[in-house]
Amino acid sequence: EAEVAQSPRYKITEKSQAVAFWCDPISGHATLYWYRQILGQGPELLVQFQDESVVDDSQLPKDRFSAERLKGVDSTLKIQPAELGDSAMYLCASSPGLGSNQPQHFGDGTRLSIL
Amino acid sequence: AQSVTQLGSHVSVSEGALVLLRCNYSSSVPPYLFWYVQYPNQGLQLLLKYTTGATLVKGINGFEAEFKKSETSFHLTKPSAHMSDAAEYFCAVINSGGYQKVTFGTGTKLQVIP
């Protein structure tokens, strides 16, 4: 079982609906990442937090996606409205903090299917 | 800008044979390099990392990788494949400056044939 907790593990919803994912990083980890992984591809960074601040959301489709980490601990990623192309695995990862030699620890992800 | 290229989206080896998964990178600053493994419906698990120092790094499950600056490569090897090695493998590069921006390769799916 992954040290980074994510829920739900699976989500099936219809297009145009709202969907939310939750992530609880490893205790004490200042940096939190949300990735989208389409089947057969590598993870694509959506948003990166340092504590409660966003340091990179350049690939986040801001018209429909939002992310927050209000107290600098757990985080929520939301999609509204969901589209068919959003079907993917959404992965959360954390690392101790700034410092490029720190590997990321991943959760088991949320597999999203849009009908 | 940094990038990672993994040659071969699928690699098949016989059980007991050498595993070689290729990774080439580009980076404008000295890179930090990682290999991750992903089993179906799970997150990524760190296999090994190169930051500084010895260019041959050993990881978990008998894997190792060698950083070759002149070839901008970080290929992953294992002397003898085991059935449990069947998974998808991702190479990743992190820039050594600023915040920790990570770029992943597209992955290589390893099949182990009994």
PDB file of N, CA and C in Angstrom, chain B residues 34-113:
ATOM      1  N   PHE B  34      16.132   9.539 -12.639  1.00  0.00           N
ATOM      2  CA  PHE B  34      15.426   8.542 -11.854  1.00  0.00           C
ATOM      3  C   PHE B  34      14.845   7.477 -12.779  1.00  0.00           C
ATOM      4  N   TRP B  35      14.710   6.279 -12.254  1.00  0.00           N
ATOM      5  CA  TRP B  35      13.917   5.239 -12.876  1.00  0.00           C
ATOM      6  C   TRP B  35      12.824   4.825 -11.886  1.00  0.00           C
ATOM      7  N   TYR B  36      11.596   4.732 -12.443  1.00  0.00           N
ATOM      8  CA  TYR B  36      10.452   4.277 -11.662  1.00  0.00           C
ATOM      9  C   TYR B  36       9.858   3.042 -12.339  1.00  0.00           C
ATOM     10  N   VAL B  37       9.187   2.224 -11.528  1.00  0.00           N
ATOM     11  CA  VAL B  37       8.450   1.071 -12.050  1.00  0.00           C
ATOM     12  C   VAL B  37       6.984   1.230 -11.671  1.00  0.00           C
ATOM     13  N   GLN B  38       6.104   0.820 -12.591  1.00  0.00           N
ATOM     14  CA  GLN B  38       4.667   0.897 -12.336  1.00  0.00           C
ATOM     15  C   GLN B  38       4.020  -0.429 -12.677  1.00  0.00           C
ATOM     16  N   TYR B  39       3.345  -1.002 -11.683  1.00  0.00           N
ATOM     17  CA  TYR B  39       2.555  -2.212 -11.900  1.00  0.00           C
ATOM     18  C   TYR B  39       1.130  -1.796 -12.203  1.00  0.00           C
ATOM     19  N   PRO B  40       0.358  -2.656 -12.847  1.00  0.00           N
ATOM     20  CA  PRO B  40      -1.004  -2.278 -13.262  1.00  0.00           C
ATOM     21  C   PRO B  40      -1.828  -1.714 -12.124  1.00  0.00           C
ATOM     22  N   ASN B  41      -2.474  -0.610 -12.414  1.00  0.00           N
ATOM     23  CA  ASN B  41      -3.380   0.053 -11.479  1.00  0.00           C
ATOM     24  C   ASN B  41      -2.708   0.458 -10.172  1.00  0.00           C
ATOM     25  N   GLN B  42      -1.438   0.774 -10.259  1.00  0.00           N
ATOM     26  CA  GLN B  42      -0.721   1.271  -9.099  1.00  0.00           C
ATOM     27  C   GLN B  42       0.044   2.538  -9.472  1.00  0.00           C
ATOM     28  N   GLY B  43       0.533   3.213  -8.445  1.00  0.00           N
ATOM     29  CA  GLY B  43       1.372   4.375  -8.684  1.00  0.00           C
ATOM     30  C   GLY B  43       2.778   3.964  -9.058  1.00  0.00           C
ATOM     31  N   LEU B  44       3.646   4.941  -9.188  1.00  0.00           N
ATOM     32  CA  LEU B  44       5.034   4.688  -9.558  1.00  0.00           C
ATOM     33  C   LEU B  44       5.874   4.473  -8.308  1.00  0.00           C
ATOM     34  N   GLN B  45       6.791   3.515  -8.421  1.00  0.00           N
ATOM     35  CA  GLN B  45       7.681   3.206  -7.307  1.00  0.00           C
ATOM     36  C   GLN B  45       9.123   3.472  -7.745  1.00  0.00           C
ATOM     37  N   LEU B  46       9.863   4.168  -6.904  1.00  0.00           N
ATOM     38  CA  LEU B  46      11.240   4.492  -7.250  1.00  0.00           C
ATOM     39  C   LEU B  46      12.109   3.241  -7.281  1.00  0.00           C
ATOM     40  N   LEU B  47      12.833   3.056  -8.396  1.00  0.00           N
ATOM     41  CA  LEU B  47      13.802   1.966  -8.517  1.00  0.00           C
ATOM     42  C   LEU B  47      15.191   2.424  -8.103  1.00  0.00           C
ATOM     43  N   LEU B  48      15.616   3.561  -8.648  1.00  0.00           N
ATOM     44  CA  LEU B  48      16.944   4.086  -8.336  1.00  0.00           C
ATOM     45  C   LEU B  48      17.031   5.526  -8.800  1.00  0.00           C
ATOM     46  N   LYS B  49      18.090   6.210  -8.331  1.00  0.00           N
ATOM     47  CA  LYS B  49      18.287   7.603  -8.706  1.00  0.00           C
ATOM     48  C   LYS B  49      19.765   7.916  -8.843  1.00  0.00           C
ATOM     49  N   TYR B  50      20.045   8.868  -9.718  1.00  0.00           N
ATOM     50  CA  TYR B  50      21.373   9.431  -9.833  1.00  0.00           C
ATOM     51  C   TYR B  50      21.273  10.923  -9.539  1.00  0.00           C
ATOM     52  N   THR B  51      22.104  11.382  -8.607  1.00  0.00           N
ATOM     53  CA  THR B  51      22.158  12.816  -8.335  1.00  0.00           C
ATOM     54  C   THR B  51      23.577  13.305  -8.570  1.00  0.00           C
ATOM     55  N   THR B  52      24.498  12.903  -7.746  1.00  0.00           N
ATOM     56  CA  THR B  52      25.903  13.232  -7.945  1.00  0.00           C
ATOM     57  C   THR B  52      26.741  12.036  -7.526  1.00  0.00           C
ATOM     58  N   GLY B  53      28.043  12.109  -7.802  1.00  0.00           N
ATOM     59  CA  GLY B  53      28.920  11.040  -7.331  1.00  0.00           C
ATOM     60  C   GLY B  53      29.023   9.897  -8.313  1.00  0.00           C
ATOM     61  N   ALA B  54      29.055   8.703  -7.795  1.00  0.00           N
ATOM     62  CA  ALA B  54      29.266   7.509  -8.614  1.00  0.00           C
ATOM     63  C   ALA B  54      28.232   7.428  -9.726  1.00  0.00           C
ATOM     64  N   THR B  55      28.714   7.160 -10.924  1.00  0.00           N
ATOM     65  CA  THR B  55      27.823   7.161 -12.088  1.00  0.00           C
ATOM     66  C   THR B  55      27.077   5.855 -12.251  1.00  0.00           C
ATOM     67  N   LEU B  56      27.524   4.800 -11.594  1.00  0.00           N
ATOM     68  CA  LEU B  56      26.800   3.526 -11.610  1.00  0.00           C
ATOM     69  C   LEU B  56      26.002   3.439 -10.315  1.00  0.00           C
ATOM     70  N   VAL B  57      24.699   3.411 -10.451  1.00  0.00           N
ATOM     71  CA  VAL B  57      23.842   3.381  -9.273  1.00  0.00           C
ATOM     72  C   VAL B  57      23.067   2.076  -9.227  1.00  0.00           C
ATOM     73  N   LYS B  58      22.959   1.566  -8.033  1.00  0.00           N
ATOM     74  CA  LYS B  58      22.227   0.318  -7.827  1.00  0.00           C
ATOM     75  C   LYS B  58      20.908   0.634  -7.152  1.00  0.00           C
ATOM     76  N   GLY B  59      19.890  -0.106  -7.576  1.00  0.00           N
ATOM     77  CA  GLY B  59      18.571   0.123  -7.007  1.00  0.00           C
ATOM     78  C   GLY B  59      17.991  -1.133  -6.416  1.00  0.00           C
ATOM     79  N   ILE B  60      16.685  -1.107  -6.275  1.00  0.00           N
ATOM     80  CA  ILE B  60      16.002  -2.260  -5.697  1.00  0.00           C
ATOM     81  C   ILE B  60      15.800  -3.347  -6.740  1.00  0.00           C
ATOM     82  N   ASN B  61      15.519  -4.534  -6.264  1.00  0.00           N
ATOM     83  CA  ASN B  61      15.175  -5.676  -7.129  1.00  0.00           C
ATOM     84  C   ASN B  61      16.279  -6.039  -8.120  1.00  0.00           C
ATOM     85  N   GLY B  62      17.528  -5.697  -7.826  1.00  0.00           N
ATOM     86  CA  GLY B  62      18.644  -6.099  -8.665  1.00  0.00           C
ATOM     87  C   GLY B  62      18.900  -5.218  -9.873  1.00  0.00           C
ATOM     88  N   PHE B  63      18.190  -4.117  -9.995  1.00  0.00           N
ATOM     89  CA  PHE B  63      18.382  -3.198 -11.114  1.00  0.00           C
ATOM     90  C   PHE B  63      19.538  -2.242 -10.841  1.00  0.00           C
ATOM     91  N   GLU B  64      20.163  -1.809 -11.919  1.00  0.00           N
ATOM     92  CA  GLU B  64      21.164  -0.769 -11.828  1.00  0.00           C
ATOM     93  C   GLU B  64      21.139   0.072 -13.102  1.00  0.00           C
ATOM     94  N   ALA B  65      21.722   1.264 -13.011  1.00  0.00           N
ATOM     95  CA  ALA B  65      21.761   2.152 -14.169  1.00  0.00           C
ATOM     96  C   ALA B  65      23.064   2.929 -14.133  1.00  0.00           C
ATOM     97  N   GLU B  66      23.549   3.288 -15.312  1.00  0.00           N
ATOM     98  CA  GLU B  66      24.789   4.028 -15.409  1.00  0.00           C
ATOM     99  C   GLU B  66      24.551   5.362 -16.098  1.00  0.00           C
ATOM    100  N   PHE B  67      24.966   6.433 -15.436  1.00  0.00           N
ATOM    101  CA  PHE B  67      24.873   7.762 -16.004  1.00  0.00           C
ATOM    102  C   PHE B  67      26.086   7.987 -16.889  1.00  0.00           C
ATOM    103  N   LYS B  68      25.829   8.257 -18.174  1.00  0.00           N
ATOM    104  CA  LYS B  68      26.917   8.555 -19.120  1.00  0.00           C
ATOM    105  C   LYS B  68      26.674   9.939 -19.699  1.00  0.00           C
ATOM    106  N   LYS B  69      27.405  10.901 -19.171  1.00  0.00           N
ATOM    107  CA  LYS B  69      27.199  12.287 -19.580  1.00  0.00           C
ATOM    108  C   LYS B  69      27.496  12.481 -21.064  1.00  0.00           C
ATOM    109  N   SER B  70      28.549  11.849 -21.552  1.00  0.00           N
ATOM    110  CA  SER B  70      28.947  12.039 -22.947  1.00  0.00           C
ATOM    111  C   SER B  70      27.897  11.509 -23.913  1.00  0.00           C
ATOM    112  N   GLU B  71      27.131  10.531 -23.454  1.00  0.00           N
ATOM    113  CA  GLU B  71      26.091   9.943 -24.307  1.00  0.00           C
ATOM    114  C   GLU B  71      24.696  10.432 -23.919  1.00  0.00           C
ATOM    115  N   THR B  72      24.626  11.280 -22.920  1.00  0.00           N
ATOM    116  CA  THR B  72      23.345  11.752 -22.341  1.00  0.00           C
ATOM    117  C   THR B  72      22.382  10.583 -22.161  1.00  0.00           C
ATOM    118  N   SER B  73      22.906   9.534 -21.540  1.00  0.00           N
ATOM    119  CA  SER B  73      22.091   8.334 -21.350  1.00  0.00           C
ATOM    120  C   SER B  73      22.049   7.896 -19.899  1.00  0.00           C
ATOM    121  N   PHE B  74      21.030   7.130 -19.594  1.00  0.00           N
ATOM    122  CA  PHE B  74      20.849   6.580 -18.242  1.00  0.00           C
ATOM    123  C   PHE B  74      20.080   5.276 -18.402  1.00  0.00           C
ATOM    124  N   HIS B  75      20.710   4.308 -19.023  1.00  0.00           N
ATOM    125  CA  HIS B  75      20.047   3.033 -19.328  1.00  0.00           C
ATOM    126  C   HIS B  75      19.923   2.157 -18.086  1.00  0.00           C
ATOM    127  N   LEU B  76      18.821   1.443 -18.014  1.00  0.00           N
ATOM    128  CA  LEU B  76      18.517   0.570 -16.874  1.00  0.00           C
ATOM    129  C   LEU B  76      18.828  -0.874 -17.249  1.00  0.00           C
ATOM    130  N   THR B  77      19.510  -1.593 -16.383  1.00  0.00           N
ATOM    131  CA  THR B  77      19.846  -2.982 -16.664  1.00  0.00           C
ATOM    132  C   THR B  77      19.580  -3.864 -15.459  1.00  0.00           C
ATOM    133  N   LYS B  78      19.398  -5.153 -15.772  1.00  0.00           N
ATOM    134  CA  LYS B  78      19.323  -6.192 -14.755  1.00  0.00           C
ATOM    135  C   LYS B  78      19.880  -7.453 -15.384  1.00  0.00           C
ATOM    136  N   PRO B  79      20.822  -8.117 -14.726  1.00  0.00           N
ATOM    137  CA  PRO B  79      21.503  -9.252 -15.344  1.00  0.00           C
ATOM    138  C   PRO B  79      20.577 -10.410 -15.719  1.00  0.00           C
ATOM    139  N   SER B  80      19.562 -10.643 -14.892  1.00  0.00           N
ATOM    140  CA  SER B  80      18.730 -11.823 -15.092  1.00  0.00           C
ATOM    141  C   SER B  80      17.280 -11.478 -14.800  1.00  0.00           C
ATOM    142  N   ALA B  81      16.443 -11.516 -15.823  1.00  0.00           N
ATOM    143  CA  ALA B  81      15.040 -11.140 -15.668  1.00  0.00           C
ATOM    144  C   ALA B  81      14.253 -12.187 -14.904  1.00  0.00           C
ATOM    145  N   HIS B  82      13.343 -11.688 -14.097  1.00  0.00           N
ATOM    146  CA  HIS B  82      12.428 -12.557 -13.343  1.00  0.00           C
ATOM    147  C   HIS B  82      11.017 -12.228 -13.772  1.00  0.00           C
ATOM    148  N   MET B  83      10.146 -13.197 -13.644  1.00  0.00           N
ATOM    149  CA  MET B  83       8.752 -12.992 -14.071  1.00  0.00           C
ATOM    150  C   MET B  83       8.137 -11.772 -13.384  1.00  0.00           C
ATOM    151  N   SER B  84       8.522 -11.551 -12.140  1.00  0.00           N
ATOM    152  CA  SER B  84       7.955 -10.431 -11.381  1.00  0.00           C
ATOM    153  C   SER B  84       8.433  -9.065 -11.877  1.00  0.00           C
ATOM    154  N   ASP B  85       9.400  -9.051 -12.805  1.00  0.00           N
ATOM    155  CA  ASP B  85       9.876  -7.780 -13.349  1.00  0.00           C
ATOM    156  C   ASP B  85       8.944  -7.223 -14.425  1.00  0.00           C
ATOM    157  N   ALA B  86       7.991  -8.016 -14.863  1.00  0.00           N
ATOM    158  CA  ALA B  86       7.049  -7.561 -15.884  1.00  0.00           C
ATOM    159  C   ALA B  86       6.251  -6.385 -15.344  1.00  0.00           C
ATOM    160  N   ALA B  87       6.423  -5.231 -15.970  1.00  0.00           N
ATOM    161  CA  ALA B  87       5.807  -3.993 -15.511  1.00  0.00           C
ATOM    162  C   ALA B  87       6.140  -2.915 -16.535  1.00  0.00           C
ATOM    163  N   GLU B  88       5.739  -1.695 -16.221  1.00  0.00           N
ATOM    164  CA  GLU B  88       6.119  -0.569 -17.063  1.00  0.00           C
ATOM    165  C   GLU B  88       7.159   0.265 -16.324  1.00  0.00           C
ATOM    166  N   TYR B  89       8.154   0.711 -17.065  1.00  0.00           N
ATOM    167  CA  TYR B  89       9.283   1.416 -16.478  1.00  0.00           C
ATOM    168  C   TYR B  89       9.375   2.819 -17.074  1.00  0.00           C
ATOM    169  N   PHE B  90       9.570   3.791 -16.182  1.00  0.00           N
ATOM    170  CA  PHE B  90       9.641   5.182 -16.602  1.00  0.00           C
ATOM    171  C   PHE B  90      10.956   5.796 -16.162  1.00  0.00           C
ATOM    172  N   CYS B  91      11.585   6.490 -17.094  1.00  0.00           N
ATOM    173  CA  CYS B  91      12.763   7.279 -16.805  1.00  0.00           C
ATOM    174  C   CYS B  91      12.305   8.719 -16.588  1.00  0.00           C
ATOM    175  N   ALA B  92      12.935   9.423 -15.663  1.00  0.00           N
ATOM    176  CA  ALA B  92      12.552  10.798 -15.374  1.00  0.00           C
ATOM    177  C   ALA B  92      13.787  11.655 -15.141  1.00  0.00           C
ATOM    178  N   VAL B  93      13.682  12.909 -15.548  1.00  0.00           N
ATOM    179  CA  VAL B  93      14.765  13.862 -15.343  1.00  0.00           C
ATOM    180  C   VAL B  93      14.238  15.052 -14.561  1.00  0.00           C
ATOM    181  N   ILE B  94      15.064  15.537 -13.668  1.00  0.00           N
ATOM    182  CA  ILE B  94      14.716  16.698 -12.860  1.00  0.00           C
ATOM    183  C   ILE B  94      15.813  17.734 -13.042  1.00  0.00           C
ATOM    184  N   ASN B  95      15.395  18.977 -13.257  1.00  0.00           N
ATOM    185  CA  ASN B  95      16.435  20.001 -13.369  1.00  0.00           C
ATOM    186  C   ASN B  95      17.025  20.288 -12.005  1.00  0.00           C
ATOM    187  N   SER B  96      18.266  20.660 -12.014  1.00  0.00           N
ATOM    188  CA  SER B  96      18.988  20.840 -10.748  1.00  0.00           C
ATOM    189  C   SER B  96      18.899  22.262 -10.235  1.00  0.00           C
ATOM    190  N   GLY B  97      18.133  23.091 -10.922  1.00  0.00           N
ATOM    191  CA  GLY B  97      17.995  24.459 -10.453  1.00  0.00           C
ATOM    192  C   GLY B  97      16.541  24.798 -10.202  1.00  0.00           C
ATOM    193  N   GLY B  98      16.328  25.783  -9.361  1.00  0.00           N
ATOM    194  CA  GLY B  98      14.948  26.213  -9.141  1.00  0.00           C
ATOM    195  C   GLY B  98      14.128  25.159  -8.422  1.00  0.00           C
ATOM    196  N   TYR B  99      12.849  25.149  -8.682  1.00  0.00           N
ATOM    197  CA  TYR B  99      12.004  24.149  -8.045  1.00  0.00           C
ATOM    198  C   TYR B  99      12.097  22.846  -8.818  1.00  0.00           C
ATOM    199  N   GLN B 100      11.573  21.818  -8.259  1.00  0.00           N
ATOM    200  CA  GLN B 100      11.780  20.467  -8.762  1.00  0.00           C
ATOM    201  C   GLN B 100      10.833  20.152  -9.908  1.00  0.00           C
ATOM    202  N   LYS B 101      11.183  20.583 -11.123  1.00  0.00           N
ATOM    203  CA  LYS B 101      10.342  20.289 -12.276  1.00  0.00           C
ATOM    204  C   LYS B 101      10.751  18.937 -12.844  1.00  0.00           C
ATOM    205  N   VAL B 102       9.798  18.034 -12.949  1.00  0.00           N
ATOM    206  CA  VAL B 102      10.058  16.657 -13.370  1.00  0.00           C
ATOM    207  C   VAL B 102       9.497  16.428 -14.758  1.00  0.00           C
ATOM    208  N   THR B 103      10.267  15.760 -15.586  1.00  0.00           N
ATOM    209  CA  THR B 103       9.786  15.329 -16.889  1.00  0.00           C
ATOM    210  C   THR B 103       9.954  13.830 -16.998  1.00  0.00           C
ATOM    211  N   PHE B 104       8.870  13.136 -17.324  1.00  0.00           N
ATOM    212  CA  PHE B 104       8.893  11.687 -17.467  1.00  0.00           C
ATOM    213  C   PHE B 104       8.978  11.294 -18.931  1.00  0.00           C
ATOM    214  N   GLY B 105       9.608  10.148 -19.176  1.00  0.00           N
ATOM    215  CA  GLY B 105       9.555   9.546 -20.495  1.00  0.00           C
ATOM    216  C   GLY B 105       8.198   8.890 -20.720  1.00  0.00           C
ATOM    217  N   THR B 106       8.002   8.361 -21.903  1.00  0.00           N
ATOM    218  CA  THR B 106       6.708   7.772 -22.251  1.00  0.00           C
ATOM    219  C   THR B 106       6.576   6.336 -21.770  1.00  0.00           C
ATOM    220  N   GLY B 107       7.630   5.791 -21.226  1.00  0.00           N
ATOM    221  CA  GLY B 107       7.544   4.477 -20.615  1.00  0.00           C
ATOM    222  C   GLY B 107       7.921   3.333 -21.546  1.00  0.00           C
ATOM    223  N   THR B 108       8.406   2.262 -20.941  1.00  0.00           N
ATOM    224  CA  THR B 108       8.704   1.022 -21.649  1.00  0.00           C
ATOM    225  C   THR B 108       8.048  -0.124 -20.900  1.00  0.00           C
ATOM    226  N   LYS B 109       7.205  -0.854 -21.605  1.00  0.00           N
ATOM    227  CA  LYS B 109       6.543  -1.999 -20.987  1.00  0.00           C
ATOM    228  C   LYS B 109       7.416  -3.233 -21.185  1.00  0.00           C
ATOM    229  N   LEU B 110       7.803  -3.830 -20.082  1.00  0.00           N
ATOM    230  CA  LEU B 110       8.670  -5.008 -20.116  1.00  0.00           C
ATOM    231  C   LEU B 110       7.833  -6.271 -19.986  1.00  0.00           C
ATOM    232  N   GLN B 111       7.983  -7.156 -20.939  1.00  0.00           N
ATOM    233  CA  GLN B 111       7.340  -8.466 -20.899  1.00  0.00           C
ATOM    234  C   GLN B 111       8.424  -9.512 -20.651  1.00  0.00           C
ATOM    235  N   VAL B 112       8.185 -10.414 -19.714  1.00  0.00           N
ATOM    236  CA  VAL B 112       9.125 -11.487 -19.416  1.00  0.00           C
ATOM    237  C   VAL B 112       8.487 -12.805 -19.833  1.00  0.00           C
ATOM    238  N   ILE B 113       9.168 -13.491 -20.728  1.00  0.00           N
ATOM    239  CA  ILE B 113       8.632 -14.725 -21.296  1.00  0.00           C
ATOM    240  C   ILE B 113       9.216 -15.923 -20.546  1.00  0.00           C
TER     241      ILE B 113
END
